[in-house]
Structure formats: structure tokens, C-alpha cells
CSV table of C-alpha atoms in Angstrom, one decimal:
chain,number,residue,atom,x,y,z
A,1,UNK,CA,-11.4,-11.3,-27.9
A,2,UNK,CA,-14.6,-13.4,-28.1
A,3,UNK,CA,-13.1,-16.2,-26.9
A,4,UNK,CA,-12.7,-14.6,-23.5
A,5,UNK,CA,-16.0,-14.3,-23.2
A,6,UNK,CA,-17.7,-16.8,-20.4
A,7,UNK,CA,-20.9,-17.6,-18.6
A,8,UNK,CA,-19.6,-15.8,-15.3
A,9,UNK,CA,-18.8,-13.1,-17.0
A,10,UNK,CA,-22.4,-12.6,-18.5
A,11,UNK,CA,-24.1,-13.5,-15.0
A,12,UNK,CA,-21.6,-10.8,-13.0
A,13,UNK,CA,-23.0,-8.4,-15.8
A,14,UNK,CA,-26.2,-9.1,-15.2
A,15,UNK,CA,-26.4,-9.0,-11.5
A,16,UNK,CA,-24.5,-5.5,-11.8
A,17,UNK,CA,-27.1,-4.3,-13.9
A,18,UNK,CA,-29.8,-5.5,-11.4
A,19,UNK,CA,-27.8,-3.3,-8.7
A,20,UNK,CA,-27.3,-0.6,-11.1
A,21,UNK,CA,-31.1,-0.5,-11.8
A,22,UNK,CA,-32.6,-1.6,-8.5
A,23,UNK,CA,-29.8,-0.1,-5.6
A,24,UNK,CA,-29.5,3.0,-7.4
A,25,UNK,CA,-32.1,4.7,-9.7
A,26,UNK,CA,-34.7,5.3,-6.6
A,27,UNK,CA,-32.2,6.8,-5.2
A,28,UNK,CA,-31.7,9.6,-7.9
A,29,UNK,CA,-34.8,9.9,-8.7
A,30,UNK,CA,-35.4,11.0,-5.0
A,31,UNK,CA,-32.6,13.8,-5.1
A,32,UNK,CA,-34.2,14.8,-8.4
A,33,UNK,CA,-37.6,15.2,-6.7
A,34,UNK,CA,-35.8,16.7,-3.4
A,35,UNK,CA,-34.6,19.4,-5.7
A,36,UNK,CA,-37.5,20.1,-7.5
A,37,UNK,CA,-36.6,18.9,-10.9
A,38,UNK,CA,-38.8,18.8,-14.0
A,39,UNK,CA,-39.6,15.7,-15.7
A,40,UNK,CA,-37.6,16.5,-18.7
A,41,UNK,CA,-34.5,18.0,-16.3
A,42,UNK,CA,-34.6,15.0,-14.7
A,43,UNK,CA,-34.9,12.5,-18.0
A,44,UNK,CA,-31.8,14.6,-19.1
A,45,UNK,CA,-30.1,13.9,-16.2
A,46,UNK,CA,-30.7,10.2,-15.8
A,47,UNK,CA,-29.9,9.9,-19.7
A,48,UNK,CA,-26.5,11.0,-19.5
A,49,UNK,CA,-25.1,10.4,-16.7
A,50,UNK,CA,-26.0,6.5,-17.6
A,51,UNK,CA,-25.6,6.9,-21.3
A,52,UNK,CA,-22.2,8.4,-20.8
A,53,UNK,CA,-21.3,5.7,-18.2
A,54,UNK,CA,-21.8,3.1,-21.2
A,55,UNK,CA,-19.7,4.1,-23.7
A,56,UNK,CA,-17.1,5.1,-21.6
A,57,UNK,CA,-17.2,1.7,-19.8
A,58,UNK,CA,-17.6,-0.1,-23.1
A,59,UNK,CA,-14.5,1.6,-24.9
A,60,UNK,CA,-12.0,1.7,-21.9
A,61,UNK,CA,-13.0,-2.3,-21.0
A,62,UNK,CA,-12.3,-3.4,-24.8
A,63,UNK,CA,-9.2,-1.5,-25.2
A,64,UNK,CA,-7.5,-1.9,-21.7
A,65,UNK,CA,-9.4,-5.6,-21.5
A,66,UNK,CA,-9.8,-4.8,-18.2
A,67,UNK,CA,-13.7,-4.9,-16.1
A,68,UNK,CA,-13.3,-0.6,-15.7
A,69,UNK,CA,-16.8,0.3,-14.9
A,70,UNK,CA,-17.4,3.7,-15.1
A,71,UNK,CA,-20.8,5.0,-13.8
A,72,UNK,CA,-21.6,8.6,-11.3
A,73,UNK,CA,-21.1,8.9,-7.9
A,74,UNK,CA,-23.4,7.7,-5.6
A,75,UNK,CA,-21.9,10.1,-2.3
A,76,UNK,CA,-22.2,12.9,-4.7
A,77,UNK,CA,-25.2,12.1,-5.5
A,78,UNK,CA,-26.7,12.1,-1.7
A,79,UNK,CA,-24.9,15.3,-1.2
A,80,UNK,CA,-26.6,17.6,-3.7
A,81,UNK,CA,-29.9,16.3,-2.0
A,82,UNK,CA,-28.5,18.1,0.9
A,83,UNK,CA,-28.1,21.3,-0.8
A,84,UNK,CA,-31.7,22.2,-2.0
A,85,UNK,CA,-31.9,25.1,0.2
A,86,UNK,CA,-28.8,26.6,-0.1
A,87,UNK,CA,-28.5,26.6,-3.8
A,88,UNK,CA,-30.5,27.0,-7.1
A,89,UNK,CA,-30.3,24.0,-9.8
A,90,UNK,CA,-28.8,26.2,-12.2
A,91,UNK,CA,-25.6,26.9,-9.5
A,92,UNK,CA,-25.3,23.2,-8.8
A,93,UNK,CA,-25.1,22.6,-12.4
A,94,UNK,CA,-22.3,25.2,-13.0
A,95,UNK,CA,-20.5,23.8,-10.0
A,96,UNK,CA,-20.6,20.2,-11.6
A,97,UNK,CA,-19.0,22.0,-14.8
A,98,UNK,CA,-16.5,22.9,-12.5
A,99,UNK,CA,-16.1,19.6,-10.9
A,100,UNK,CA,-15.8,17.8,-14.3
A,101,UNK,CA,-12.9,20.6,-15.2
A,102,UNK,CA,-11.0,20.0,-12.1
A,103,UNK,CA,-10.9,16.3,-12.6
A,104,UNK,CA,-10.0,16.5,-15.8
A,105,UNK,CA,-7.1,18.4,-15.5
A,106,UNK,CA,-6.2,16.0,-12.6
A,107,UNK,CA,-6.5,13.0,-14.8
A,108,UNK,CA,-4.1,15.0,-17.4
A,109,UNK,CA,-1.6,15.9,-14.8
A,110,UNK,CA,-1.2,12.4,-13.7
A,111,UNK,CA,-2.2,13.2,-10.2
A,112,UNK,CA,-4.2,10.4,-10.0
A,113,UNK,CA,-1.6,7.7,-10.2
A,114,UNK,CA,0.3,9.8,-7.9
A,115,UNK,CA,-2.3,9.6,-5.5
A,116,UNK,CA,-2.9,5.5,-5.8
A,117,UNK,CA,1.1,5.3,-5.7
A,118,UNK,CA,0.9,7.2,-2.6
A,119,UNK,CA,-1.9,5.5,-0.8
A,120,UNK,CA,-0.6,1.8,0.9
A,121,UNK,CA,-2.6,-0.8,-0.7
A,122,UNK,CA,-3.8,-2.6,2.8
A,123,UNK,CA,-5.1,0.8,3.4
A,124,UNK,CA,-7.6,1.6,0.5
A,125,UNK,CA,-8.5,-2.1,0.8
A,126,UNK,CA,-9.1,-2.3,4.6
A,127,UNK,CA,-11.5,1.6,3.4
A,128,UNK,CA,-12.8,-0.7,0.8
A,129,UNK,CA,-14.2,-3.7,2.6
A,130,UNK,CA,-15.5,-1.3,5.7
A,131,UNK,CA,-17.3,0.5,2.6
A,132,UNK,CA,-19.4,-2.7,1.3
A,133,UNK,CA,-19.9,-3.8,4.2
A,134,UNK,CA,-23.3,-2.8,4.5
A,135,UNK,CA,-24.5,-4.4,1.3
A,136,UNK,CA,-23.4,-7.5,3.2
A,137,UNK,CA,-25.3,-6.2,6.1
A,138,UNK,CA,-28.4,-5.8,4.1
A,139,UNK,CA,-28.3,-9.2,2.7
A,140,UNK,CA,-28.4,-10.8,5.8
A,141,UNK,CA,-31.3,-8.5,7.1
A,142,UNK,CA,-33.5,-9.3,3.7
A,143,UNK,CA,-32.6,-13.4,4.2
A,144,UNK,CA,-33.7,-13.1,7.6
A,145,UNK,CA,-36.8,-10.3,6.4
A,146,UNK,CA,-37.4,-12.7,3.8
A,147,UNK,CA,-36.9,-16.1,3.9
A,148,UNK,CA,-39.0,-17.7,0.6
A,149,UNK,CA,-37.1,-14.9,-1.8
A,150,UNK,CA,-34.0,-13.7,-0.3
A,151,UNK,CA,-33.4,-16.8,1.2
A,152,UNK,CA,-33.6,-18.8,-1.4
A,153,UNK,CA,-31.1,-16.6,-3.9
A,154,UNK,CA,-28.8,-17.1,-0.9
A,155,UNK,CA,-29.1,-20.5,-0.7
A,156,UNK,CA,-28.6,-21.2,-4.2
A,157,UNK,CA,-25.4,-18.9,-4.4
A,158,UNK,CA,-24.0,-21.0,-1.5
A,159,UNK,CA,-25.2,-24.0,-3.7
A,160,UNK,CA,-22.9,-23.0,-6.4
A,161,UNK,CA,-20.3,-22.3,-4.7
A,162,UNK,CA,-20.7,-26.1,-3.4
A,163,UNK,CA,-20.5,-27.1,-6.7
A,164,UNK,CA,-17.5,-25.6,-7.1
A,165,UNK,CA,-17.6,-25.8,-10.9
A,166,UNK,CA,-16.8,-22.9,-13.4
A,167,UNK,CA,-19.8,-24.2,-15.7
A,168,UNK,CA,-22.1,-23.5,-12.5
A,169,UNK,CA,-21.5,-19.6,-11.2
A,170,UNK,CA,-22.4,-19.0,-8.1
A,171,UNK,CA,-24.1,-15.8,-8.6
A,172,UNK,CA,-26.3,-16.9,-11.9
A,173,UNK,CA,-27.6,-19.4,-9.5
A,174,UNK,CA,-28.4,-16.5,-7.0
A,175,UNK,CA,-30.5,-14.3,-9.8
A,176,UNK,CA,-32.3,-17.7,-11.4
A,177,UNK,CA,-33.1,-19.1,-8.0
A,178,UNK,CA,-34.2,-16.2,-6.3
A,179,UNK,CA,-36.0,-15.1,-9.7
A,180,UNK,CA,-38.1,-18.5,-9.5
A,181,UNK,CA,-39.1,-17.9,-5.9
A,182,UNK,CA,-40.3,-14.3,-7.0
A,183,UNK,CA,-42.6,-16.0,-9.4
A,184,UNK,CA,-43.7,-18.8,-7.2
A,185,UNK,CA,-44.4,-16.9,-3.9
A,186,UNK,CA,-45.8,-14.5,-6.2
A,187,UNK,CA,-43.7,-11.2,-3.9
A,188,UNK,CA,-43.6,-9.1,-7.4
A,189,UNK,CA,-46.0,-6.0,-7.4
A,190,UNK,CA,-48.7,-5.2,-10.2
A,191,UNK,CA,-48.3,-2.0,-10.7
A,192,UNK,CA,-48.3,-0.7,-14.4
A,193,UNK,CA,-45.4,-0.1,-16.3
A,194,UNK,CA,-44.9,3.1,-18.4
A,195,UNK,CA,-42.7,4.2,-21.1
A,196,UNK,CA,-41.3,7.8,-21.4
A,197,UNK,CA,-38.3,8.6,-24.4
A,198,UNK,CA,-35.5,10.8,-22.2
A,199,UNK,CA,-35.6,14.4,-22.4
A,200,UNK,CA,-32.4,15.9,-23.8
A,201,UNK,CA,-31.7,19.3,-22.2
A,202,UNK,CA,-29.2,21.7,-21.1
A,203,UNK,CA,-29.8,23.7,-17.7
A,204,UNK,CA,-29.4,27.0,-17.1
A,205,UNK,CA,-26.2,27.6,-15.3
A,206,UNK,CA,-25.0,30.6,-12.8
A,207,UNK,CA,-21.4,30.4,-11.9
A,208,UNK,CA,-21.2,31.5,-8.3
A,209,UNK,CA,-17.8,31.3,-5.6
A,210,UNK,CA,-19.9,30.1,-3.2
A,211,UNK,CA,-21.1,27.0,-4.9
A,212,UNK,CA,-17.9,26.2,-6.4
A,213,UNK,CA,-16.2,26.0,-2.9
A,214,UNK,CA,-19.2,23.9,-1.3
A,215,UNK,CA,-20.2,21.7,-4.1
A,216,UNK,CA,-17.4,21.7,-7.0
A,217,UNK,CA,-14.9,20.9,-4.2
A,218,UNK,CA,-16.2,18.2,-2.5
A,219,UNK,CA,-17.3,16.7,-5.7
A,220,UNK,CA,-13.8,16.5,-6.7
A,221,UNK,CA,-13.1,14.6,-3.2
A,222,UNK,CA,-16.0,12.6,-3.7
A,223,UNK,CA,-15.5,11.5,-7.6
A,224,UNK,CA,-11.7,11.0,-6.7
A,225,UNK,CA,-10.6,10.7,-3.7
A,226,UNK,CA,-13.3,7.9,-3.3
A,227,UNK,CA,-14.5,6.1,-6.1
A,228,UNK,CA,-11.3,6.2,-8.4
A,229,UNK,CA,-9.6,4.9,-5.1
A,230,UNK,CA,-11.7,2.1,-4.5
A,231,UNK,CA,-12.6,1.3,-7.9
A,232,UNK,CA,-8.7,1.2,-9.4
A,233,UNK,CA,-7.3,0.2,-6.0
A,234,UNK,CA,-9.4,-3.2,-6.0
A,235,UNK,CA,-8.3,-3.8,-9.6
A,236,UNK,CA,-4.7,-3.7,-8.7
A,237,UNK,CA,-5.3,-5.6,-5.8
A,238,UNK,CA,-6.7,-8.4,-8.3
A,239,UNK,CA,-3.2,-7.9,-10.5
A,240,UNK,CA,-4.4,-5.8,-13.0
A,241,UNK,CA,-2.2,-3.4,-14.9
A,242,UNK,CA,-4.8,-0.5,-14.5
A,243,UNK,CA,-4.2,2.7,-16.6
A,244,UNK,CA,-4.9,5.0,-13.4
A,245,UNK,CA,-3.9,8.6,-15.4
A,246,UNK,CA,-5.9,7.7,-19.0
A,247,UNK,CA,-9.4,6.3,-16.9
A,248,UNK,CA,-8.9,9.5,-14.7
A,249,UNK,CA,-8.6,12.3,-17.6
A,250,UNK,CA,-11.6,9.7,-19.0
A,251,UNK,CA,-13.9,9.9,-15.9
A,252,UNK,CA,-13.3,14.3,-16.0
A,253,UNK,CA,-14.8,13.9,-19.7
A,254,UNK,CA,-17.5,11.8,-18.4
A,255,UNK,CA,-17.7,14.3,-15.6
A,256,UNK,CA,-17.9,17.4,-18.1
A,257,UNK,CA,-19.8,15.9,-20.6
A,258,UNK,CA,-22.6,15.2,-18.0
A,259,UNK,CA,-22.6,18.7,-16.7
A,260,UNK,CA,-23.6,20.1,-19.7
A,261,UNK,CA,-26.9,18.0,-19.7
A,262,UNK,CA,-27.4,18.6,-16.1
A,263,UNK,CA,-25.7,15.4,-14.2
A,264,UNK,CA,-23.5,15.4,-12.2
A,265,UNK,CA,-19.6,13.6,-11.4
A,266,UNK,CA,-18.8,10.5,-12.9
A,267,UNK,CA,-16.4,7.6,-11.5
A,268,UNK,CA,-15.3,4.5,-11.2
A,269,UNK,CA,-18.2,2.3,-9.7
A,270,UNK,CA,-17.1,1.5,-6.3
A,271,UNK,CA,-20.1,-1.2,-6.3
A,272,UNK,CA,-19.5,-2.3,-10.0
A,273,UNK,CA,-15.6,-3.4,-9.7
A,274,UNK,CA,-16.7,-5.5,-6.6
A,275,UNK,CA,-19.2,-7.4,-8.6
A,276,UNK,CA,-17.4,-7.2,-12.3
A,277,UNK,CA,-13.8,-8.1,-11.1
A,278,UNK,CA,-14.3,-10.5,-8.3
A,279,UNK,CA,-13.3,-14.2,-8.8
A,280,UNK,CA,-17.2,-15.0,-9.0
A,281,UNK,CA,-17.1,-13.0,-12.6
A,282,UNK,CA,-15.0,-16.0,-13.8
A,283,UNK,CA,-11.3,-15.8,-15.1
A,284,UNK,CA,-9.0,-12.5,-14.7
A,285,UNK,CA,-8.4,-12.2,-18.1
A,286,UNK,CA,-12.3,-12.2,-19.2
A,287,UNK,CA,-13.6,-10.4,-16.8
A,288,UNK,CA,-13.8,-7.3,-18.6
A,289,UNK,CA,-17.0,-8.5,-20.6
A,290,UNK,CA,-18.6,-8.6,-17.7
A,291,UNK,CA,-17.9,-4.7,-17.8
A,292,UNK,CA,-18.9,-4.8,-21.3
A,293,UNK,CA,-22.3,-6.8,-20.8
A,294,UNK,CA,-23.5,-4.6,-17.9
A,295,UNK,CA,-22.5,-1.6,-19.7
A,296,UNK,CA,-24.8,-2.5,-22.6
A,297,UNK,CA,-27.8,-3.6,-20.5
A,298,UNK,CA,-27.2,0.0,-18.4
A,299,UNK,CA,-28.1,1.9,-21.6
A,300,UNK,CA,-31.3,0.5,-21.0
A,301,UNK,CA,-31.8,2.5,-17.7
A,302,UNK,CA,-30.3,5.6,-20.1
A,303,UNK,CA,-33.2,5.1,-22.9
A,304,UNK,CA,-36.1,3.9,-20.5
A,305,UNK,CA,-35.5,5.6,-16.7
A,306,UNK,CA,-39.9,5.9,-15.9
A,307,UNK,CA,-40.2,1.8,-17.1
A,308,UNK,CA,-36.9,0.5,-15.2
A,309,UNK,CA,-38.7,3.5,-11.8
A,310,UNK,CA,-42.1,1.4,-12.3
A,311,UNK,CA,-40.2,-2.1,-12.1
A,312,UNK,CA,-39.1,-1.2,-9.1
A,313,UNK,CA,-42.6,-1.9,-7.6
A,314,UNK,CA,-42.5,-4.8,-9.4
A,315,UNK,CA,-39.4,-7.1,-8.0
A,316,UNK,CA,-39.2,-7.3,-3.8
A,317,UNK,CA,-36.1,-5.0,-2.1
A,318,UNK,CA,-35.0,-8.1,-0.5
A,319,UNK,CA,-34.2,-10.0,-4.0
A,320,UNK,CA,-32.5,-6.7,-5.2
A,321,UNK,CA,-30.4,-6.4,-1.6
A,322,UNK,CA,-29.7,-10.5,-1.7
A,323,UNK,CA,-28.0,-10.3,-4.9
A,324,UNK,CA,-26.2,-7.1,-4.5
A,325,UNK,CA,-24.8,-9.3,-1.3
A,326,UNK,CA,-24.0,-12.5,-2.8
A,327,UNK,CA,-22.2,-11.2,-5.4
A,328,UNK,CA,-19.8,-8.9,-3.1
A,329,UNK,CA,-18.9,-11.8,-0.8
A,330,UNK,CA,-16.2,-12.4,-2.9
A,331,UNK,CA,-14.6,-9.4,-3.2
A,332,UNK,CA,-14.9,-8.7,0.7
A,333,UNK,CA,-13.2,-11.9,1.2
A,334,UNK,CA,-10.1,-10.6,-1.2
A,335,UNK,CA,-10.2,-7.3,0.3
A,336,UNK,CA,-10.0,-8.3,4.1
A,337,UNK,CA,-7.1,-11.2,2.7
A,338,UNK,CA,-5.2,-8.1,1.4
A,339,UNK,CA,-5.8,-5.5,4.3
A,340,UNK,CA,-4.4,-8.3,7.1
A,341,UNK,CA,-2.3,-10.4,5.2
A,342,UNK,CA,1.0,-8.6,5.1
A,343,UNK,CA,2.2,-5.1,6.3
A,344,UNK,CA,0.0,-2.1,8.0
A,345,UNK,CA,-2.9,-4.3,9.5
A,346,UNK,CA,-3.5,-1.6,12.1
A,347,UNK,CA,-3.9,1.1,9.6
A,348,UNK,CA,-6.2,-1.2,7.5
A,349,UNK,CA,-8.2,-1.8,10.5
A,350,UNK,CA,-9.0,1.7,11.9
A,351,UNK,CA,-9.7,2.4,7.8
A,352,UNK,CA,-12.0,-0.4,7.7
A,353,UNK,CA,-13.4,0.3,11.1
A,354,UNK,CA,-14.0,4.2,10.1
A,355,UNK,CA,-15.6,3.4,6.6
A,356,UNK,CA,-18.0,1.2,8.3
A,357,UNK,CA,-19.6,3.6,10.3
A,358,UNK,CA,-21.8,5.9,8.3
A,359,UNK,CA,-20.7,9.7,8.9
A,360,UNK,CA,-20.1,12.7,7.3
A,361,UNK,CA,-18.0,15.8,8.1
A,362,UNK,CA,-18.2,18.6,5.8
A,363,UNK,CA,-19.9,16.9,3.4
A,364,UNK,CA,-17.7,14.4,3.2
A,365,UNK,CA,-18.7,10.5,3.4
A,366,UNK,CA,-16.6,8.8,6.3
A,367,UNK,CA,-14.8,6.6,3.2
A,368,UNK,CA,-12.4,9.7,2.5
A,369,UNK,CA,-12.0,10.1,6.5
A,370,UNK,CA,-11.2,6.5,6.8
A,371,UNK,CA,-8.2,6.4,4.1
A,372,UNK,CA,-7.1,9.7,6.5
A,373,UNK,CA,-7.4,7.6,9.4
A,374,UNK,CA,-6.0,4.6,8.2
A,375,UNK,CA,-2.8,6.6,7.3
A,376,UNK,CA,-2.3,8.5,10.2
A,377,UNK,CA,-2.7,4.8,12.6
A,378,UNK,CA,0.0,3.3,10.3
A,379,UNK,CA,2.0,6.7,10.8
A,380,UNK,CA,1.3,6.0,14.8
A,381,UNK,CA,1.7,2.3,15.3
A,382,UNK,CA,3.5,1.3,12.4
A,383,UNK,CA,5.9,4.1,11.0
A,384,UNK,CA,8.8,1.9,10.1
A,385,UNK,CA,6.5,0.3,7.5
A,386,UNK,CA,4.6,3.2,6.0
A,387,UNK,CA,7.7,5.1,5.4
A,388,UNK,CA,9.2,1.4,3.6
A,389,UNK,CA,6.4,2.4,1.4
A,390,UNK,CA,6.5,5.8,0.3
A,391,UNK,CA,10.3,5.0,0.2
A,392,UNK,CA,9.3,2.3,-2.9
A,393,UNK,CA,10.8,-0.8,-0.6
């Protein structure tokens, strides 16, 4: 097993992490101050849904040997934020009970590897690569923004990949480079940095119908219907053998097990597969330590959320949106080589097209629109070979 391990793999690890702890912890603690949390409600909730993440990453990873990172869902996320005057804490927290219940029994009824059987591969990857697009976006915007940081991590990445060499990866380049220039142009912020040990504590809950139909629902969708999607439909794409019904009955234990500490709906990280299974994360067959080595290095966020909130005054947005960038190019490249290299390009291209453009109807993020889209262009334009599909040819 350790002799799969390899300097990619510990450099994509590492760069998730940095994404993990710089793209995503401002924004929950945001939706944690939107919905007037406590300190130790929202200590409890940054503890678990991270700490949970880890070890289910860590054990699925070593025993599938697979890079199966399993974190919360970001859309999920963003959409309890936009709840905060329709419902109490203690009803959102019952309806993520729920939510973790429903996916769970999903997982056990093998619905979720009818769902990836049923969805055409150049679809869910055309939904993909419209879906990380922006970080691509934003990588350009913080090169340009920021020329002595950003521009340098860039510059190195592209350096590597030069190089061409497996001894050099690209993306370790990226972080050291773009660390250096941090240092040198001196962009890093003073501000003090404080330790606080997580809070541990279950919320109040108060099942209500109402809730469970606007929040448990969508969650489902959300946890589902996007991230499992994505996450597992890039790892096939790359040729892995994913275990789509045992990491979905895992991801509604995640789910439940948050709940009861106040979090909310696990997943498959949409963001984490592009970085932890791209060809930048080194060989196929070791790429799963670099789902290992992130997931370790996350249970720092789990034991120390205030410290890893003050850092982020500490290292400049662009650095955190330049790496986050350079280590997706890959995986856009395979994505966009898989939506337009064989059958149903016009389906992958209105899915692309649809994720792209930020939206939401009903709740719902325009990902889980596009894949309907996607579908319904192939059903138009290209019927003979979505029905070749379903029919197994």
C-alpha cells in the first residue's frame, strides 16, 4: 500500500486542503452568522461535519484504494443561509435528520447506482466542467488582480508542466512558488491568530412538514443528485471501479451522523475529486493517498476552526483562488475530452452551458437543472443515441 504512495499525491492533498480551508470555511462561517448561531453551535457544527468527512474519506480511500473524498455540501450549505427567516435552527436541524435518513435509505436501496447507470456519461461530465468553470474563472481574475502572487503560482504550475517530469508536479510548484511570492512581496496579513477547542453539542430539534418539504427535500437533490453525480461520475470517467451503492449508504451515515451535532448533508466533494483524481495527483492507482493526506490535514480545520478563520486574514484570496485553479485545469481538460469526444455532444453542451450560468429555481443550484437539460437536448437532437444508452448498447 505504501508503495503507492507519491510526491503528487501528497502535493494534490495538500492543495485540496488549502481549498478546503481557504474556498470554503468563510463561507460557513458566514451562513452560521446569517443564522444566528452561537459560538459553541457553530464549533459543533464545523467539528463534525469536517471530522466526519475525515474518517469517512480516510476508511472508504484505503479500502476501495480509490481518491473518494467525502466532505458537506457546499449548495446546501448556501441554501440554509437563505432560510433564516422562514425557519428556526432547531427545524433546520430536524430537517437535516431527515435529509441524512433519506439518503441513507437511498444508498441501501441501490438507487444511487441506478441513477449514475441512468445518467449518459458525456452528460454529467459536460454538467461537470460547466460546474468548475468558475474556479477557472477566478484564477484568471486573481493572475490578472494580482500579478506578483497569483501570477507567479501560475507561472510556476505552467513551469512544471514544461518540465513534464513526474519528480516535478505541476501543482507543488504552484503552492511553493506562489507561497515564496507571499513571503517576498510580503501580501500576508498580521492579524492575530487564536485558538478555540470545538464545542460538541446537540441542537434542539422540532420536526415540522413544512421544513421537511422545503429543506430535507432539496437537500436530498442537492447531496445527491449533485455532488454524488459529479464526484463518482468524474471517477468513472478516469476508469475507476467506483462502489456507487456502499459510498452512497456511507455519505447518508455521514449525513445523519452530522445532524445530530447540528451539520448539515454530507457528499462527495465535487471540488476535491477534481483536484485528488486528476492526472496532476500523479498515477491512477495512487491517487487515493492523495484522498488520504487531505483527509488527515482536514481534521485540522475539524479540531482548530477560529485559528484556520484567522489565517484567512493571513494568506491573499488570489493565492487561495490561483491554486484552486491550477490544480482543476486538468480535470476540465478530461471532462471537456469526455463530453465532446464521442456520442451526445449536444446534450453535453446545453449541460455545460446551463451549469455555467449561476441560477437557482426552487432552491435548486442550476447544476441539477443542467443534467435535466442536458437530457432533454440529447432526447431532442440526438434520440437515436440516448435511447442506445439506456438500452445498455
Amino acid at each position: 500500500m505504501l508503495k503507492d504512495l507519491h510526491a503528487a499525491a501528497w502535493w494534490a492533498g495538500l492543495t485540496a486542503f488549502v481549498w478546503y480551508a481557504f474556498g470554503t470555511v468563510p463561507l460557513h462561517i458566514s451562513v452560521s452568522e446569517q443564522l444566528g448561531l452561537t459560538t459553541a453551535q457553530t464549533s459543533s457544527w464545523i467539528f463534525i461535519v469536517w471530522f466526519s468527512g475525515a474518517v469517512s474519506s480516510i476508511a472508504a480511500s484505503l479500502y476501495f484504494r480509490q481518491p473518494i473524498p467525502i466532505t458537506w455540501t457546499i449548495p446546501g450549505l448556501v441554501y440554509l443561509g437563505t432560510l433564516v427567516d422562514r425557519f428556526t435552527f432547531a427545524e433546520l436541524a430536524a430537517a437535516n435528520l431527515v435529509a441524512g435518513v433519506l439518503l441513507l435509505a437511498l444508498g441501501l436501496l441501490g438507487i444511487g447506482g441506478r441513477i449514475m447507470k441512468w445518467l449518459p456519461l458525456p452528460i454529467v461530465m459536460g454538467m461537470f466542467a460547466g460546474s468548475i468553470l468558475e474556479y477557472i474563472v477566478r484564477m484568471v481574475k486573481a493572475t490578472v488582480e494580482d500579478v506578483a502572487v497569483a501570477g507567479t503560482a501560475v507561472a510556476c504550475y505552467l513551469l512544471g508542466r514544461w518540465i513534464a517530469s513526474p519528480r516535478v508536479p505541476p501543482v507543488g510548484l504552484a503552492v511553493v512558488g506562489g507561497g515564496i511570492a507571499v513571503a517576498v512581496v510580503g501580501a500576508g496579513g498580521a492579524a492575530p491568530v487564536e485558538w478555540t477547542a470545538p464545542a460538541l453539542e446537540m441542537p434542539d430539534m422540532a420536526f415540522s412538514a413544512t421544513a421537511v418539504v422545503a429543506v430535507s427535500l432539496p437537500m436530498v437533490v442537492l447531496a445527491m443528485g449533485l455532488g454524488n453525480i459529479q464526484g463518482l461520475g468524474y471517477l468513472l470517467a478516469q476508469g475507476y471501479k467506483v462502489p456507487v451503492n456502499p459510498v452512497s449508504t456511507l455519505v447518508g451515515v455521514n449525513s445523519i451522523v452530522n445532524a445530530l451535532l447540528g451539520g448539515h448533508a454530507a457528499t462527495v466533494a465535487r471540488t476535491g475529486v477534481a483536484i485528488l483524481a486528476s492526472a496532476d495527483a500523479g498515477p491512477a492507482p495512487g491517487r487515493y493517498w492523495a484522498a488520504v493526506i487531505a483527509a488527515v490535514l482536514t481534521m485540522i480545520i475539524a479540531f482548530a476552526a477560529t485559528p484556520l478563520a484567522s489565517l484567512l486574514n493571513v494568506l491573499p484570496r488570489t493565492y487561495v483562488y490561483a491554486l484552486a485553479g491550477v490544480a482543476i485545469i486538468a480535470s476540465l481538460q478530461d471532462a471537456l475530452e469526455k463530453s465532446f469526444g464521442g456520442n451526445m455532444r449536444f446534450g453535453a453542451l446545453v449541460a455545460l452551458v446551463v451549469a455555467a450560468t449561476p441560477f437557482s429555481v426552487l432552491g435548486i443550484t442550476s447544476a441539477f437543472w443542467a443534467i435535466l437539460a442536458g437530457v432533454a437536448a440529447s432526447g431532442c437532437a440526438e434520440r437515436r443515441q440516448l435511447i442506445e444508452f439506456w438500452k445498455g448498447k
